[in-house]
Short mmCIF file of C-alpha atoms in Angstrom, two decimals:
data_model
loop_
_atom_site.label_atom_id
_atom_site.label_comp_id
_atom_site.label_asym_id
_atom_site.label_seq_id
_atom_site.Cartn_x
_atom_site.Cartn_y
_atom_site.Cartn_z
CA MET A 235 86.49 94.79 -36.01
CA SER A 236 87.38 96.59 -39.42
CA THR A 237 87.42 100.36 -38.99
CA ALA A 238 87.32 101.03 -42.53
CA ASN A 239 84.50 103.37 -43.56
CA ILE A 240 84.14 104.30 -39.78
CA ASP A 241 83.32 108.11 -39.66
CA ALA A 242 85.22 109.46 -36.50
CA THR A 243 83.22 112.54 -36.52
CA ILE A 244 79.92 110.78 -36.27
CA VAL A 245 81.07 108.40 -33.72
CA ALA A 246 82.12 111.43 -31.50
CA ILE A 247 78.92 113.09 -31.90
CA ALA A 248 76.89 110.09 -30.98
CA ALA A 249 79.21 109.44 -27.85
CA ASP A 250 78.89 112.97 -26.80
CA ARG A 251 75.01 112.53 -26.79
CA ILE A 252 75.09 109.59 -24.71
CA THR A 253 77.70 111.18 -22.47
CA ASP A 254 75.23 114.25 -22.05
CA ALA A 255 72.49 111.59 -20.82
CA LEU A 256 75.03 110.37 -18.25
CA ARG A 257 76.18 113.95 -17.07
CA THR A 258 72.64 115.44 -16.86
CA GLY A 259 70.59 112.32 -15.63
CA GLN A 260 68.29 113.09 -18.58
CA PRO A 261 67.70 110.70 -21.40
CA VAL A 262 68.25 111.84 -24.91
CA GLU A 263 67.06 111.06 -28.52
CA PRO A 264 68.16 107.91 -30.21
CA VAL A 265 71.46 107.92 -31.80
CA ARG A 266 70.34 105.97 -34.88
CA THR A 267 69.55 109.13 -36.55
CA LEU A 268 73.10 110.08 -36.35
CA LEU A 269 74.41 106.69 -37.32
CA GLY A 270 72.43 106.49 -40.42
CA GLY A 271 73.32 103.42 -42.37
CA GLY A 272 76.50 102.69 -40.61
CA GLY A 273 74.87 99.65 -38.83
CA ILE A 274 76.14 97.54 -36.30
CA ALA A 275 79.98 98.22 -36.88
CA LEU A 276 79.43 101.97 -36.39
CA ALA A 277 77.37 101.30 -33.32
CA TYR A 278 80.09 99.20 -31.86
CA ALA A 279 82.62 101.99 -32.75
CA VAL A 280 80.55 104.39 -30.70
CA GLN A 281 80.54 101.91 -27.73
CA GLU A 282 84.44 101.66 -28.12
CA GLU A 283 84.53 105.43 -27.85
CA LEU A 284 82.79 105.73 -24.59
CA THR A 285 84.82 102.76 -23.16
CA ARG A 286 87.86 104.59 -24.21
CA ARG A 287 86.66 107.69 -22.41
CA ARG A 288 85.90 105.78 -19.38
CA LEU A 289 89.17 104.02 -19.21
CA ALA A 290 90.78 107.46 -19.52
CA THR A 291 89.20 108.54 -16.31
CA GLY A 292 90.64 105.67 -14.51
CA ALA A 293 87.63 103.12 -14.85
CA VAL A 294 88.66 99.48 -14.72
CA VAL A 295 87.04 96.62 -17.10
CA VAL A 296 85.96 93.62 -15.15
CA GLY A 297 84.01 91.66 -17.87
CA ARG A 298 81.34 91.77 -20.50
CA LYS A 299 77.65 91.56 -20.59
CA ILE A 300 75.71 89.57 -23.41
CA GLY A 301 72.29 91.02 -24.47
CA LEU A 302 69.53 90.22 -27.15
CA THR A 303 69.84 86.38 -26.29
CA SER A 304 65.85 86.04 -26.48
CA PRO A 305 64.72 85.15 -29.97
CA ALA A 306 61.63 87.26 -29.50
CA VAL A 307 63.73 90.26 -28.52
CA GLN A 308 66.01 89.56 -31.54
CA GLN A 309 62.74 89.49 -33.77
CA GLN A 310 61.54 92.82 -32.23
CA LEU A 311 64.76 94.44 -33.06
CA GLY A 312 65.25 92.76 -36.43
CA VAL A 313 68.68 91.03 -35.67
CA ASP A 314 69.71 87.48 -35.71
CA GLN A 315 72.39 87.71 -33.10
CA PRO A 316 73.19 88.82 -29.58
CA ASP A 317 75.13 91.96 -28.74
CA PHE A 318 77.62 92.64 -25.90
CA GLY A 319 78.59 95.47 -23.73
CA VAL A 320 81.58 96.19 -21.17
CA LEU A 321 81.21 95.69 -17.54
CA PHE A 322 83.24 98.32 -15.22
CA ALA A 323 84.09 97.77 -11.59
CA ASP A 324 82.22 100.52 -10.50
CA MET A 325 78.81 98.92 -12.01
CA ASP A 326 79.33 95.96 -9.45
CA VAL A 327 76.58 96.76 -6.50
CA SER A 328 76.90 93.13 -5.00
CA GLY A 329 76.48 93.47 -1.34
CA VAL A 330 75.31 97.21 -1.02
CA VAL A 331 72.50 97.77 1.35
CA GLU A 332 70.67 99.70 -1.38
CA VAL A 333 71.32 100.21 -5.11
CA PRO A 334 71.80 103.84 -5.72
CA SER A 335 68.76 104.75 -7.78
CA ARG A 336 70.40 108.16 -8.36
CA ARG A 337 72.81 106.49 -10.84
CA LEU A 338 70.15 105.14 -12.89
CA LEU A 339 67.76 106.91 -15.53
CA GLN A 340 65.05 104.17 -16.54
CA PRO A 341 66.26 100.73 -14.80
CA LYS A 342 64.82 97.38 -15.38
CA ALA A 343 66.02 94.18 -13.89
CA GLU A 344 66.88 90.92 -15.50
CA ALA A 345 67.68 87.48 -13.90
CA GLU A 346 70.85 85.83 -15.25
CA ILE A 347 73.53 83.42 -14.60
CA ALA A 348 77.20 85.23 -14.34
CA PHE A 349 80.15 83.07 -15.13
CA VAL A 350 83.56 83.69 -13.83
CA LEU A 351 86.46 82.77 -15.92
CA LYS A 352 89.44 80.99 -14.97
CA HIS A 353 91.41 80.85 -18.27
CA ASP A 354 91.75 83.34 -21.00
CA LEU A 355 89.77 82.79 -24.07
CA ALA A 356 92.28 84.17 -26.81
CA GLU A 357 93.50 81.08 -28.47
CA GLY A 358 92.12 77.78 -29.73
CA ASP A 359 88.93 76.68 -31.45
CA LEU A 360 86.75 78.14 -28.65
CA ASP A 361 84.46 75.18 -28.89
CA ASP A 362 82.14 74.03 -26.10
CA ALA A 363 84.66 71.86 -24.41
CA GLN A 364 87.12 74.77 -24.29
CA ILE A 365 84.53 77.31 -23.07
CA ARG A 366 83.33 74.77 -20.17
CA ALA A 367 86.93 74.38 -19.23
CA ALA A 368 87.39 78.04 -18.94
CA VAL A 369 84.62 78.69 -16.33
CA ASP A 370 85.89 78.89 -12.87
CA TYR A 371 82.43 78.93 -11.44
CA ALA A 372 78.87 80.67 -11.78
CA VAL A 373 76.40 82.58 -9.68
CA ALA A 374 72.96 83.93 -9.69
CA ALA A 375 73.04 87.54 -10.80
CA LEU A 376 70.59 90.49 -11.35
CA GLU A 377 71.61 92.71 -14.36
CA ILE A 378 70.19 96.14 -13.80
CA VAL A 379 69.85 97.29 -17.61
CA ASP A 380 69.41 100.83 -18.15
CA SER A 381 69.01 103.14 -21.29
CA ARG A 382 70.27 106.46 -21.76
CA ILE A 383 67.83 106.78 -24.77
CA ALA A 384 64.41 108.34 -23.85
CA ASP A 385 61.53 105.93 -23.34
CA TRP A 386 63.56 102.95 -24.34
CA ASP A 387 63.00 103.93 -27.86
CA ILE A 388 65.86 101.73 -29.22
CA THR A 389 66.87 99.67 -32.27
CA ILE A 390 69.90 97.49 -32.30
CA THR A 391 72.12 100.41 -33.10
CA ASP A 392 70.93 102.46 -30.15
CA THR A 393 71.55 99.76 -27.69
CA VAL A 394 74.89 98.60 -28.87
CA ALA A 395 76.09 102.20 -29.04
CA ASP A 396 74.85 102.55 -25.44
CA ASN A 397 76.98 99.78 -24.08
CA ALA A 398 74.24 97.24 -24.63
CA SER A 399 72.10 99.27 -22.29
CA SER A 400 74.23 98.39 -19.51
CA GLY A 401 73.48 99.81 -15.94
CA LEU A 402 74.68 97.98 -12.76
CA PHE A 403 74.76 94.39 -11.82
CA VAL A 404 74.45 92.37 -8.47
CA LEU A 405 76.19 88.87 -7.89
CA ALA A 406 74.90 86.43 -5.31
CA ASP A 407 77.39 84.68 -2.95
CA GLU A 408 76.80 81.12 -3.64
CA GLN A 409 79.22 79.57 -6.28
CA LEU A 410 78.82 76.47 -8.21
CA THR A 411 81.08 74.95 -10.78
CA LEU A 412 79.83 73.40 -14.05
CA ALA A 413 80.26 70.19 -12.37
CA ASP A 414 77.57 70.78 -10.07
CA PHE A 415 74.97 71.99 -12.44
CA GLU A 416 73.88 72.48 -16.12
CA PRO A 417 73.32 76.09 -17.04
CA ALA A 418 70.57 74.98 -19.67
CA GLU A 419 68.42 73.24 -16.67
CA VAL A 420 68.17 76.05 -14.32
CA THR A 421 64.75 77.71 -13.52
CA MET A 422 64.24 81.49 -12.64
CA ARG A 423 61.47 83.19 -10.69
CA MET A 424 61.90 86.96 -10.14
CA TYR A 425 59.82 89.04 -7.78
CA ALA A 426 59.37 92.77 -7.26
CA ASP A 427 58.24 93.57 -3.79
CA ASP A 428 57.21 89.70 -3.42
CA VAL A 429 54.88 89.83 -6.67
CA LEU A 430 56.14 87.44 -9.36
CA VAL A 431 57.07 89.56 -12.43
CA SER A 432 59.33 87.05 -14.42
CA GLU A 433 59.96 83.47 -14.88
CA GLY A 434 61.95 81.48 -17.31
CA ASN A 435 64.86 79.06 -17.64
CA GLY A 436 68.20 78.50 -19.01
CA ALA A 437 66.88 77.46 -22.41
CA ALA A 438 65.57 80.93 -22.81
CA CYS A 439 68.96 82.17 -23.12
CA LEU A 440 70.07 80.96 -26.65
CA GLY A 441 68.88 77.58 -25.72
CA ASP A 442 71.77 77.35 -23.15
CA PRO A 443 73.63 80.35 -21.39
CA LEU A 444 76.94 78.55 -22.42
CA ASN A 445 75.96 79.04 -26.00
CA ALA A 446 75.85 82.70 -25.24
CA LEU A 447 79.28 82.56 -23.54
CA VAL A 448 80.62 80.71 -26.84
CA TRP A 449 79.26 83.32 -28.99
CA LEU A 450 80.69 86.01 -26.84
CA ALA A 451 84.13 84.59 -26.62
CA ARG A 452 84.32 84.41 -30.37
CA THR A 453 83.15 87.87 -30.92
CA ALA A 454 85.25 89.40 -28.52
CA ARG A 455 88.38 87.75 -30.01
CA GLU A 456 87.30 88.95 -33.58
CA PHE A 457 86.87 92.38 -32.01
CA GLY A 458 90.47 92.31 -30.89
CA ASN A 459 89.73 92.19 -27.16
CA PRO A 460 89.46 88.56 -26.02
CA LEU A 461 87.97 87.51 -22.86
CA GLN A 462 90.50 87.09 -19.83
CA ALA A 463 90.77 84.95 -16.71
CA GLY A 464 89.07 86.52 -13.87
CA GLN A 465 86.56 88.30 -15.87
CA ILE A 466 82.90 88.27 -15.06
CA VAL A 467 80.42 87.44 -17.93
CA LEU A 468 76.62 88.25 -17.61
CA SER A 469 75.25 85.64 -19.97
CA GLY A 470 71.80 87.04 -20.77
CA ALA A 471 68.27 87.11 -19.30
CA LEU A 472 66.62 83.87 -18.37
CA GLY A 473 63.07 85.59 -18.73
CA PRO A 474 61.48 89.11 -19.23
CA MET A 475 62.89 92.11 -17.55
CA ALA A 476 60.77 94.22 -15.04
CA PRO A 477 61.10 97.91 -14.07
CA THR A 478 62.64 98.88 -10.96
CA PRO A 479 61.70 102.20 -9.84
CA PRO A 480 62.97 103.68 -6.57
CA GLY A 481 62.22 101.83 -3.54
CA THR A 482 61.64 98.50 -5.40
CA ARG A 483 62.98 95.29 -3.92
CA ILE A 484 63.84 92.61 -6.46
CA ARG A 485 64.47 89.16 -5.35
CA ALA A 486 65.43 86.39 -7.97
CA GLU A 487 65.63 82.65 -7.39
CA ILE A 488 67.65 80.70 -9.84
CA GLY A 489 67.70 76.99 -8.94
CA PRO A 490 70.00 75.55 -8.03
CA LEU A 491 72.25 78.62 -7.76
CA GLY A 492 69.85 80.20 -5.01
CA SER A 493 68.67 83.75 -4.62
CA VAL A 494 70.03 87.19 -5.55
CA LEU A 495 68.78 90.36 -3.99
CA ALA A 496 68.73 94.04 -4.80
CA ASN A 497 66.89 96.79 -2.82
CA PHE A 498 66.68 100.09 -4.81
CA SER A 499 66.99 103.36 -2.82
CA PRO A 500 64.03 105.56 -2.53
CA LYS A 501 63.69 108.59 -4.68
CA GLU A 502 64.10 111.04 -1.78
CA GLY A 503 67.62 111.04 -0.04
CA GLN A 504 68.94 108.55 -2.42
#
């Protein structure tokens, strides 16, 4: 990404605002008022600054997440492409007895396909065939999105700056290769406390979750930080997201990948 015309002072102030939300546990005002006409490029600069700060404290990057894969959400935010955020190791809460609600401000859950890579995606045409060959396996996943912006009052610049509204994620155990299934053909049903709250399919994610992965591979390379072997990619929601207040039990069934579960800790004693 070009850093021309990026105001480092504005970037730092916006990053400080989001950092304050993380430190205090209280959502903050949108950062779009700070970024002005800087657009998505300036928002990604804020995201990069927040990533730099996290890395300086010892955080480890384990992959990326793709957001805004739904045409309806793109239209709502006035954009014509997805966005991405960074996944850190401490965001992975797979296998925990309870997802720690104390780490979240205003969380919602999305059911997705997660791809794990076996090859770097730094060279070549990054076409469909190369992307398919780079996928080691896929699993059912829950992305627990969260916003540090009060009341989810976001535009594209707010969510990009806020690490694409990332929170935590849960990966299921069952692994399938792309020889075993077609991501575009999966079906999804997500339940909150056994009540159906979301349903969809692979086509809801840019027509095919692999299309989202192609977009990310090319975009990440353009930003100078290409995808690497071993990284996890959350490819985007297969249906609407649902709120997950403390005490909620979320179960998503993604056929044929199986089920993925998350139990959110209660408010007290969390």
